[in-house]
mmCIF file of N, CA and C in Angstrom:
data_model
loop_
_atom_site.group_PDB
_atom_site.id
_atom_site.type_symbol
_atom_site.label_atom_id
_atom_site.label_comp_id
_atom_site.label_asym_id
_atom_site.label_seq_id
_atom_site.Cartn_x
_atom_site.Cartn_y
_atom_site.Cartn_z
ATOM 1 N N GLN A 1091 -88.290 25.816 -14.011
ATOM 2 C CA GLN A 1091 -89.585 25.733 -14.634
ATOM 3 C C GLN A 1091 -90.085 27.135 -14.989
ATOM 4 N N VAL A 1092 -90.526 27.286 -16.236
ATOM 5 C CA VAL A 1092 -91.020 28.558 -16.737
ATOM 6 C C VAL A 1092 -92.533 28.485 -16.883
ATOM 7 N N HIS A 1093 -93.190 29.538 -16.447
ATOM 8 C CA HIS A 1093 -94.635 29.622 -16.579
ATOM 9 C C HIS A 1093 -94.984 30.128 -17.974
ATOM 10 N N LEU A 1094 -95.726 29.333 -18.725
ATOM 11 C CA LEU A 1094 -96.123 29.685 -20.078
ATOM 12 C C LEU A 1094 -97.601 30.020 -20.116
ATOM 13 N N VAL A 1095 -97.928 31.131 -20.750
ATOM 14 C CA VAL A 1095 -99.306 31.580 -20.849
ATOM 15 C C VAL A 1095 -99.685 31.716 -22.315
ATOM 16 N N GLU A 1096 -100.674 30.945 -22.740
ATOM 17 C CA GLU A 1096 -101.119 30.935 -24.124
ATOM 18 C C GLU A 1096 -102.381 31.762 -24.297
ATOM 19 N N SER A 1097 -102.523 32.337 -25.479
ATOM 20 C CA SER A 1097 -103.719 33.099 -25.801
ATOM 21 C C SER A 1097 -103.872 33.161 -27.315
ATOM 22 N N GLY A 1098 -105.035 33.587 -27.769
ATOM 23 C CA GLY A 1098 -105.264 33.787 -29.187
ATOM 24 C C GLY A 1098 -106.159 32.773 -29.860
ATOM 25 N N GLY A 1099 -106.551 31.738 -29.157
ATOM 26 C CA GLY A 1099 -107.424 30.740 -29.750
ATOM 27 C C GLY A 1099 -108.811 31.291 -29.991
ATOM 28 N N GLY A 1100 -109.561 30.593 -30.820
ATOM 29 C CA GLY A 1100 -110.908 31.013 -31.129
ATOM 30 C C GLY A 1100 -111.493 30.199 -32.254
ATOM 31 N N ALA A 1101 -112.630 30.650 -32.755
ATOM 32 C CA ALA A 1101 -113.321 29.981 -33.848
ATOM 33 C C ALA A 1101 -113.233 30.814 -35.115
ATOM 34 N N VAL A 1102 -112.831 30.175 -36.201
ATOM 35 C CA VAL A 1102 -112.717 30.853 -37.490
ATOM 36 C C VAL A 1102 -113.247 29.944 -38.585
ATOM 37 N N LYS A 1103 -113.525 30.526 -39.732
ATOM 38 C CA LYS A 1103 -113.961 29.754 -40.876
ATOM 39 C C LYS A 1103 -112.757 29.289 -41.684
ATOM 40 N N ALA A 1104 -112.931 28.213 -42.418
ATOM 41 C CA ALA A 1104 -111.868 27.700 -43.266
ATOM 42 C C ALA A 1104 -111.338 28.793 -44.177
ATOM 43 N N GLY A 1105 -110.018 28.847 -44.298
ATOM 44 C CA GLY A 1105 -109.385 29.872 -45.104
ATOM 45 C C GLY A 1105 -108.997 31.103 -44.318
ATOM 46 N N GLY A 1106 -109.465 31.190 -43.096
ATOM 47 C CA GLY A 1106 -109.172 32.328 -42.260
ATOM 48 C C GLY A 1106 -107.816 32.235 -41.589
ATOM 49 N N SER A 1107 -107.524 33.235 -40.773
ATOM 50 C CA SER A 1107 -106.239 33.315 -40.094
ATOM 51 C C SER A 1107 -106.426 33.544 -38.603
ATOM 52 N N LEU A 1108 -105.415 33.148 -37.862
ATOM 53 C CA LEU A 1108 -105.437 33.304 -36.418
ATOM 54 C C LEU A 1108 -103.995 33.327 -35.930
ATOM 55 N N THR A 1109 -103.729 34.094 -34.899
ATOM 56 C CA THR A 1109 -102.389 34.145 -34.321
ATOM 57 C C THR A 1109 -102.437 33.755 -32.851
ATOM 58 N N LEU A 1110 -101.630 32.785 -32.488
ATOM 59 C CA LEU A 1110 -101.519 32.349 -31.113
ATOM 60 C C LEU A 1110 -100.278 32.967 -30.481
ATOM 61 N N SER A 1111 -100.363 33.258 -29.196
ATOM 62 C CA SER A 1111 -99.239 33.826 -28.467
ATOM 63 C C SER A 1111 -98.908 32.966 -27.267
ATOM 64 N N CYS A 1112 -97.631 32.887 -26.963
ATOM 65 C CA CYS A 1112 -97.160 32.145 -25.803
ATOM 66 C C CYS A 1112 -96.170 33.030 -25.062
ATOM 67 N N GLY A 1113 -96.585 33.538 -23.936
ATOM 68 C CA GLY A 1113 -95.719 34.382 -23.129
ATOM 69 C C GLY A 1113 -94.978 33.563 -22.094
ATOM 70 N N ALA A 1114 -93.677 33.762 -22.000
ATOM 71 C CA ALA A 1114 -92.842 33.044 -21.040
ATOM 72 C C ALA A 1114 -92.530 33.960 -19.865
ATOM 73 N N ASP A 1115 -93.130 33.679 -18.743
ATOM 74 C CA ASP A 1115 -92.903 34.471 -17.545
ATOM 75 C C ASP A 1115 -91.441 34.361 -17.120
ATOM 76 N N GLY A 1116 -90.767 35.495 -16.998
ATOM 77 C CA GLY A 1116 -89.378 35.496 -16.605
ATOM 78 C C GLY A 1116 -88.401 35.494 -17.763
ATOM 79 N N GLY A 1117 -88.893 35.481 -18.974
ATOM 80 C CA GLY A 1117 -88.035 35.507 -20.143
ATOM 81 C C GLY A 1117 -87.677 34.132 -20.664
ATOM 82 N N PHE A 1118 -86.819 34.103 -21.662
ATOM 83 C CA PHE A 1118 -86.395 32.855 -22.293
ATOM 84 C C PHE A 1118 -85.189 32.216 -21.609
ATOM 85 N N TYR A 1119 -84.741 32.773 -20.513
ATOM 86 C CA TYR A 1119 -83.563 32.271 -19.814
ATOM 87 C C TYR A 1119 -83.679 30.783 -19.508
ATOM 88 N N SER A 1120 -82.630 30.046 -19.875
ATOM 89 C CA SER A 1120 -82.509 28.600 -19.675
ATOM 90 C C SER A 1120 -83.513 27.764 -20.483
ATOM 91 N N ARG A 1121 -84.171 28.396 -21.432
ATOM 92 C CA ARG A 1121 -85.075 27.676 -22.324
ATOM 93 C C ARG A 1121 -84.637 27.951 -23.760
ATOM 94 N N ILE A 1122 -84.084 26.950 -24.401
ATOM 95 C CA ILE A 1122 -83.458 27.118 -25.707
ATOM 96 C C ILE A 1122 -84.392 26.829 -26.879
ATOM 97 N N CYS A 1123 -85.469 26.116 -26.616
ATOM 98 C CA CYS A 1123 -86.366 25.711 -27.685
ATOM 99 C C CYS A 1123 -87.818 25.818 -27.263
ATOM 100 N N PHE A 1124 -88.633 26.360 -28.140
ATOM 101 C CA PHE A 1124 -90.068 26.447 -27.911
ATOM 102 C C PHE A 1124 -90.796 25.769 -29.060
ATOM 103 N N ALA A 1125 -91.947 25.211 -28.760
ATOM 104 C CA ALA A 1125 -92.722 24.532 -29.780
ATOM 105 C C ALA A 1125 -94.210 24.683 -29.522
ATOM 106 N N TRP A 1126 -94.968 24.533 -30.588
ATOM 107 C CA TRP A 1126 -96.418 24.462 -30.496
ATOM 108 C C TRP A 1126 -96.851 23.047 -30.824
ATOM 109 N N PHE A 1127 -97.655 22.477 -29.954
ATOM 110 C CA PHE A 1127 -98.249 21.169 -30.162
ATOM 111 C C PHE A 1127 -99.750 21.329 -30.286
ATOM 112 N N ARG A 1128 -100.403 20.336 -30.853
ATOM 113 C CA ARG A 1128 -101.853 20.349 -30.894
ATOM 114 C C ARG A 1128 -102.389 18.937 -30.688
ATOM 115 N N GLN A 1129 -103.582 18.876 -30.138
ATOM 116 C CA GLN A 1129 -104.217 17.596 -29.903
ATOM 117 C C GLN A 1129 -105.731 17.758 -29.963
ATOM 118 N N SER A 1130 -106.374 16.856 -30.664
ATOM 119 C CA SER A 1130 -107.826 16.824 -30.745
ATOM 120 C C SER A 1130 -108.304 15.466 -30.251
ATOM 121 N N PRO A 1131 -109.555 15.369 -29.811
ATOM 122 C CA PRO A 1131 -110.073 14.095 -29.294
ATOM 123 C C PRO A 1131 -109.899 12.956 -30.284
ATOM 124 N N GLY A 1132 -109.368 11.844 -29.806
ATOM 125 C CA GLY A 1132 -109.188 10.671 -30.637
ATOM 126 C C GLY A 1132 -107.938 10.674 -31.488
ATOM 127 N N LYS A 1133 -107.146 11.720 -31.398
ATOM 128 C CA LYS A 1133 -105.924 11.802 -32.171
ATOM 129 C C LYS A 1133 -104.721 11.989 -31.253
ATOM 130 N N GLU A 1134 -103.576 11.551 -31.722
ATOM 131 C CA GLU A 1134 -102.360 11.687 -30.933
ATOM 132 C C GLU A 1134 -101.857 13.124 -30.978
ATOM 133 N N ARG A 1135 -101.121 13.486 -29.945
ATOM 134 C CA ARG A 1135 -100.553 14.817 -29.899
ATOM 135 C C ARG A 1135 -99.546 14.993 -31.029
ATOM 136 N N GLU A 1136 -99.561 16.142 -31.649
ATOM 137 C CA GLU A 1136 -98.742 16.409 -32.819
ATOM 138 C C GLU A 1136 -97.958 17.692 -32.635
ATOM 139 N N LYS A 1137 -96.679 17.639 -32.921
ATOM 140 C CA LYS A 1137 -95.859 18.840 -32.872
ATOM 141 C C LYS A 1137 -96.064 19.608 -34.171
ATOM 142 N N VAL A 1138 -96.536 20.818 -34.055
ATOM 143 C CA VAL A 1138 -96.902 21.624 -35.207
ATOM 144 C C VAL A 1138 -95.728 22.456 -35.720
ATOM 145 N N ALA A 1139 -95.063 23.133 -34.815
ATOM 146 C CA ALA A 1139 -93.966 24.020 -35.186
ATOM 147 C C ALA A 1139 -93.015 24.155 -34.013
ATOM 148 N N MET A 1140 -91.771 24.458 -34.324
ATOM 149 C CA MET A 1140 -90.751 24.583 -33.297
ATOM 150 C C MET A 1140 -89.789 25.687 -33.681
ATOM 151 N N ILE A 1141 -89.235 26.366 -32.687
ATOM 152 C CA ILE A 1141 -88.284 27.431 -32.953
ATOM 153 C C ILE A 1141 -87.093 27.322 -32.007
ATOM 154 N N TYR A 1142 -85.903 27.432 -32.578
ATOM 155 C CA TYR A 1142 -84.654 27.409 -31.825
ATOM 156 C C TYR A 1142 -84.339 28.851 -31.466
ATOM 157 N N ILE A 1143 -84.432 29.174 -30.202
ATOM 158 C CA ILE A 1143 -84.353 30.559 -29.751
ATOM 159 C C ILE A 1143 -83.068 31.293 -30.149
ATOM 160 N N PRO A 1144 -81.866 30.695 -29.973
ATOM 161 C CA PRO A 1144 -80.642 31.448 -30.279
ATOM 162 C C PRO A 1144 -80.545 31.980 -31.702
ATOM 163 N N THR A 1145 -81.144 31.276 -32.667
ATOM 164 C CA THR A 1145 -81.049 31.696 -34.058
ATOM 165 C C THR A 1145 -82.401 31.969 -34.706
ATOM 166 N N SER A 1146 -83.478 31.681 -34.009
ATOM 167 C CA SER A 1146 -84.843 31.790 -34.529
ATOM 168 C C SER A 1146 -85.115 30.804 -35.652
ATOM 169 N N GLU A 1147 -84.291 29.766 -35.760
ATOM 170 C CA GLU A 1147 -84.508 28.770 -36.800
ATOM 171 C C GLU A 1147 -85.805 28.012 -36.542
ATOM 172 N N PRO A 1148 -86.717 28.013 -37.520
ATOM 173 C CA PRO A 1148 -87.993 27.325 -37.329
ATOM 174 C C PRO A 1148 -88.026 25.950 -37.987
ATOM 175 N N SER A 1149 -88.956 25.147 -37.558
ATOM 176 C CA SER A 1149 -89.240 23.884 -38.220
ATOM 177 C C SER A 1149 -90.737 23.644 -38.114
ATOM 178 N N TYR A 1150 -91.286 22.904 -39.089
ATOM 179 C CA TYR A 1150 -92.729 22.731 -39.157
ATOM 180 C C TYR A 1150 -93.115 21.297 -39.499
ATOM 181 N N HIS A 1151 -94.266 20.900 -39.010
ATOM 182 C CA HIS A 1151 -94.857 19.652 -39.442
ATOM 183 C C HIS A 1151 -95.306 19.830 -40.888
ATOM 184 N N ALA A 1152 -95.210 18.773 -41.665
ATOM 185 C CA ALA A 1152 -95.543 18.848 -43.080
ATOM 186 C C ALA A 1152 -96.969 19.334 -43.326
ATOM 187 N N SER A 1153 -97.870 19.024 -42.423
ATOM 188 C CA SER A 1153 -99.265 19.384 -42.612
ATOM 189 C C SER A 1153 -99.526 20.886 -42.530
ATOM 190 N N VAL A 1154 -98.605 21.630 -41.937
ATOM 191 C CA VAL A 1154 -98.811 23.074 -41.788
ATOM 192 C C VAL A 1154 -97.757 23.900 -42.508
ATOM 193 N N LYS A 1155 -96.767 23.252 -43.083
ATOM 194 C CA LYS A 1155 -95.698 23.962 -43.770
ATOM 195 C C LYS A 1155 -96.276 24.820 -44.893
ATOM 196 N N GLY A 1156 -95.853 26.072 -44.921
ATOM 197 C CA GLY A 1156 -96.344 26.999 -45.919
ATOM 198 C C GLY A 1156 -97.574 27.758 -45.482
ATOM 199 N N ARG A 1157 -98.214 27.308 -44.412
ATOM 200 C CA ARG A 1157 -99.415 27.969 -43.911
ATOM 201 C C ARG A 1157 -99.196 28.606 -42.541
ATOM 202 N N PHE A 1158 -98.389 27.963 -41.714
ATOM 203 C CA PHE A 1158 -98.122 28.455 -40.366
ATOM 204 C C PHE A 1158 -96.712 29.024 -40.283
ATOM 205 N N THR A 1159 -96.537 30.022 -39.429
ATOM 206 C CA THR A 1159 -95.232 30.614 -39.206
ATOM 207 C C THR A 1159 -95.011 30.802 -37.711
ATOM 208 N N ILE A 1160 -93.904 30.275 -37.207
ATOM 209 C CA ILE A 1160 -93.559 30.457 -35.807
ATOM 210 C C ILE A 1160 -92.469 31.519 -35.706
ATOM 211 N N THR A 1161 -92.657 32.461 -34.799
ATOM 212 C CA THR A 1161 -91.706 33.547 -34.610
ATOM 213 C C THR A 1161 -91.538 33.824 -33.123
ATOM 214 N N GLN A 1162 -90.578 34.647 -32.789
ATOM 215 C CA GLN A 1162 -90.359 35.035 -31.412
ATOM 216 C C GLN A 1162 -90.089 36.522 -31.304
ATOM 217 N N ASP A 1163 -90.383 37.053 -30.140
ATOM 218 C CA ASP A 1163 -90.010 38.408 -29.777
ATOM 219 C C ASP A 1163 -89.246 38.266 -28.474
ATOM 220 N N TYR A 1164 -87.926 38.298 -28.565
ATOM 221 C CA TYR A 1164 -87.095 38.029 -27.398
ATOM 222 C C TYR A 1164 -87.333 39.049 -26.281
ATOM 223 N N ALA A 1165 -87.452 40.314 -26.653
ATOM 224 C CA ALA A 1165 -87.656 41.362 -25.659
ATOM 225 C C ALA A 1165 -88.951 41.162 -24.880
ATOM 226 N N LYS A 1166 -89.967 40.659 -25.559
ATOM 227 C CA LYS A 1166 -91.256 40.424 -24.918
ATOM 228 C C LYS A 1166 -91.373 39.017 -24.357
ATOM 229 N N ALA A 1167 -90.338 38.205 -24.600
ATOM 230 C CA ALA A 1167 -90.339 36.807 -24.153
ATOM 231 C C ALA A 1167 -91.615 36.097 -24.608
ATOM 232 N N THR A 1168 -91.919 36.261 -25.880
ATOM 233 C CA THR A 1168 -93.149 35.710 -26.430
ATOM 234 C C THR A 1168 -92.883 34.974 -27.737
ATOM 235 N N VAL A 1169 -93.498 33.826 -27.886
ATOM 236 C CA VAL A 1169 -93.449 33.049 -29.117
ATOM 237 C C VAL A 1169 -94.831 33.089 -29.755
ATOM 238 N N TYR A 1170 -94.859 33.259 -31.056
ATOM 239 C CA TYR A 1170 -96.117 33.365 -31.781
ATOM 240 C C TYR A 1170 -96.272 32.235 -32.785
ATOM 241 N N LEU A 1171 -97.508 31.928 -33.103
ATOM 242 C CA LEU A 1171 -97.815 31.012 -34.190
ATOM 243 C C LEU A 1171 -98.852 31.685 -35.072
ATOM 244 N N GLN A 1172 -98.405 32.165 -36.223
ATOM 245 C CA GLN A 1172 -99.300 32.772 -37.193
ATOM 246 C C GLN A 1172 -99.863 31.667 -38.064
ATOM 247 N N MET A 1173 -101.166 31.522 -38.057
ATOM 248 C CA MET A 1173 -101.827 30.463 -38.799
ATOM 249 C C MET A 1173 -102.671 31.067 -39.911
ATOM 250 N N ASN A 1174 -102.334 30.737 -41.137
ATOM 251 C CA ASN A 1174 -103.064 31.210 -42.302
ATOM 252 C C ASN A 1174 -103.673 30.028 -43.046
ATOM 253 N N SER A 1175 -104.628 30.324 -43.908
ATOM 254 C CA SER A 1175 -105.287 29.294 -44.714
ATOM 255 C C SER A 1175 -105.733 28.118 -43.863
ATOM 256 N N LEU A 1176 -106.388 28.424 -42.782
ATOM 257 C CA LEU A 1176 -106.798 27.387 -41.840
ATOM 258 C C LEU A 1176 -107.790 26.410 -42.455
ATOM 259 N N LYS A 1177 -107.652 25.156 -42.058
ATOM 260 C CA LYS A 1177 -108.498 24.078 -42.536
ATOM 261 C C LYS A 1177 -109.236 23.445 -41.358
ATOM 262 N N PRO A 1178 -110.368 22.803 -41.603
ATOM 263 C CA PRO A 1178 -111.077 22.134 -40.507
ATOM 264 C C PRO A 1178 -110.203 21.135 -39.750
ATOM 265 N N GLU A 1179 -109.281 20.483 -40.431
ATOM 266 C CA GLU A 1179 -108.408 19.520 -39.777
ATOM 267 C C GLU A 1179 -107.386 20.165 -38.848
ATOM 268 N N ASP A 1180 -107.300 21.489 -38.861
ATOM 269 C CA ASP A 1180 -106.443 22.201 -37.922
ATOM 270 C C ASP A 1180 -107.121 22.365 -36.566
ATOM 271 N N THR A 1181 -108.383 22.020 -36.491
ATOM 272 C CA THR A 1181 -109.119 22.130 -35.242
ATOM 273 C C THR A 1181 -108.484 21.255 -34.172
ATOM 274 N N ALA A 1182 -108.126 21.863 -33.054
ATOM 275 C CA ALA A 1182 -107.464 21.151 -31.966
ATOM 276 C C ALA A 1182 -107.209 22.122 -30.828
ATOM 277 N N LYS A 1183 -106.777 21.578 -29.714
ATOM 278 C CA LYS A 1183 -106.295 22.408 -28.638
ATOM 279 C C LYS A 1183 -104.791 22.556 -28.832
ATOM 280 N N TYR A 1184 -104.327 23.778 -28.865
ATOM 281 C CA TYR A 1184 -102.928 24.063 -29.129
ATOM 282 C C TYR A 1184 -102.190 24.399 -27.831
ATOM 283 N N TYR A 1185 -101.026 23.781 -27.673
ATOM 284 C CA TYR A 1185 -100.222 23.955 -26.474
ATOM 285 C C TYR A 1185 -98.847 24.513 -26.813
ATOM 286 N N CYS A 1186 -98.377 25.401 -25.988
ATOM 287 C CA CYS A 1186 -97.020 25.905 -26.077
ATOM 288 C C CYS A 1186 -96.151 25.114 -25.113
ATOM 289 N N ALA A 1187 -94.938 24.799 -25.532
ATOM 290 C CA ALA A 1187 -94.023 24.042 -24.685
ATOM 291 C C ALA A 1187 -92.598 24.534 -24.869
ATOM 292 N N ALA A 1188 -91.764 24.293 -23.873
ATOM 293 C CA ALA A 1188 -90.372 24.715 -23.918
ATOM 294 C C ALA A 1188 -89.477 23.666 -23.287
ATOM 295 N N GLN A 1189 -88.233 23.632 -23.741
ATOM 296 C CA GLN A 1189 -87.258 22.742 -23.140
ATOM 297 C C GLN A 1189 -85.896 23.420 -23.089
ATOM 298 N N PRO A 1190 -85.042 23.022 -22.155
ATOM 299 C CA PRO A 1190 -83.816 23.779 -21.879
ATOM 300 C C PRO A 1190 -82.564 23.404 -22.639
ATOM 301 N N THR A 1191 -82.448 22.215 -23.192
ATOM 302 C CA THR A 1191 -81.179 21.746 -23.739
ATOM 303 C C THR A 1191 -81.042 21.818 -25.250
ATOM 304 N N ASN A 1192 -82.047 21.396 -25.958
ATOM 305 C CA ASN A 1192 -82.034 21.411 -27.413
ATOM 306 C C ASN A 1192 -83.468 21.278 -27.904
ATOM 307 N N CYS A 1193 -83.642 21.138 -29.207
ATOM 308 C CA CYS A 1193 -84.981 21.039 -29.764
ATOM 309 C C CYS A 1193 -85.446 19.605 -29.965
ATOM 310 N N TYR A 1194 -84.727 18.648 -29.376
ATOM 311 C CA TYR A 1194 -85.078 17.245 -29.548
ATOM 312 C C TYR A 1194 -85.269 16.502 -28.240
ATOM 313 N N GLY A 1195 -85.007 17.169 -27.133
ATOM 314 C CA GLY A 1195 -85.201 16.560 -25.836
ATOM 315 C C GLY A 1195 -86.639 16.679 -25.372
ATOM 316 N N ASP A 1196 -86.854 16.314 -24.124
ATOM 317 C CA ASP A 1196 -88.190 16.396 -23.550
ATOM 318 C C ASP A 1196 -88.580 17.843 -23.284
ATOM 319 N N PHE A 1197 -89.810 18.157 -23.607
ATOM 320 C CA PHE A 1197 -90.343 19.479 -23.295
ATOM 321 C C PHE A 1197 -90.847 19.450 -21.866
ATOM 322 N N VAL A 1198 -90.278 20.288 -21.045
ATOM 323 C CA VAL A 1198 -90.538 20.242 -19.604
ATOM 324 C C VAL A 1198 -91.530 21.287 -19.129
ATOM 325 N N ASP A 1199 -91.739 22.325 -19.907
ATOM 326 C CA ASP A 1199 -92.679 23.372 -19.548
ATOM 327 C C ASP A 1199 -93.819 23.390 -20.547
ATOM 328 N N TRP A 1200 -95.027 23.442 -20.028
ATOM 329 C CA TRP A 1200 -96.217 23.415 -20.888
ATOM 330 C C TRP A 1200 -97.224 24.458 -20.470
ATOM 331 N N GLY A 1201 -97.863 25.052 -21.460
ATOM 332 C CA GLY A 1201 -98.936 25.980 -21.187
ATOM 333 C C GLY A 1201 -100.237 25.235 -20.973
ATOM 334 N N GLN A 1202 -101.282 25.978 -20.696
ATOM 335 C CA GLN A 1202 -102.578 25.374 -20.403
ATOM 336 C C GLN A 1202 -103.351 24.973 -21.651
ATOM 337 N N GLY A 1203 -102.944 25.475 -22.797
ATOM 338 C CA GLY A 1203 -103.611 25.173 -24.047
ATOM 339 C C GLY A 1203 -104.658 26.204 -24.413
ATOM 340 N N THR A 1204 -104.870 26.366 -25.708
ATOM 341 C CA THR A 1204 -105.898 27.269 -26.201
ATOM 342 C C THR A 1204 -106.588 26.609 -27.393
ATOM 343 N N GLN A 1205 -107.894 26.639 -27.395
ATOM 344 C CA GLN A 1205 -108.668 25.928 -28.409
ATOM 345 C C GLN A 1205 -108.754 26.710 -29.712
ATOM 346 N N VAL A 1206 -108.536 26.000 -30.815
ATOM 347 C CA VAL A 1206 -108.706 26.545 -32.150
ATOM 348 C C VAL A 1206 -109.737 25.691 -32.873
ATOM 349 N N THR A 1207 -110.786 26.313 -33.350
ATOM 350 C CA THR A 1207 -111.841 25.596 -34.053
ATOM 351 C C THR A 1207 -112.044 26.217 -35.426
ATOM 352 N N VAL A 1208 -111.919 25.394 -36.457
ATOM 353 C CA VAL A 1208 -112.053 25.858 -37.833
ATOM 354 C C VAL A 1208 -113.253 25.169 -38.469
ATOM 355 N N SER A 1209 -114.211 25.946 -38.898
ATOM 356 C CA SER A 1209 -115.411 25.404 -39.506
ATOM 357 C C SER A 1209 -115.335 25.494 -41.025
ATOM 358 N N SER A 1210 -115.984 24.558 -41.695
ATOM 359 C CA SER A 1210 -115.988 24.537 -43.147
ATOM 360 C C SER A 1210 -117.086 25.429 -43.698
#
C-alpha cells in the first residue's frame, strides 16, 4: 500500500487553469498505473485521466480530452493533472489513485481528495 498525498485544489473562474499534484510516498515502486478520479454530489465517480508509469502513456475521459494533461515526475514520485479551460461542470472532488498490475484492474491506493470548484 502506497500513501498518496493530493494537493492543488481550489476555486477558479471558468476558463481558468489549475494543477493538481499527487505525491506517492516511497516512490512508484510496485505501482504501474496512476489515475485521477472525480466525484461531485449526486453524480457517479468518474475516471478523468490515467497514466501508465513505464511509458508515461496517458488516457483521458472524453469530457476533458484536449483540456487536461496528466504527467509524471518519476524522480519526485509525483503525478500531476494540469487542467486548462476549466468549466463549471469540472467542479468536483478529485482523487488520485494507483494500482499495481495494469491500468484496468482495481485501484487499491487512494488519496484523500482535493476539491476543485469552477464558477461561471
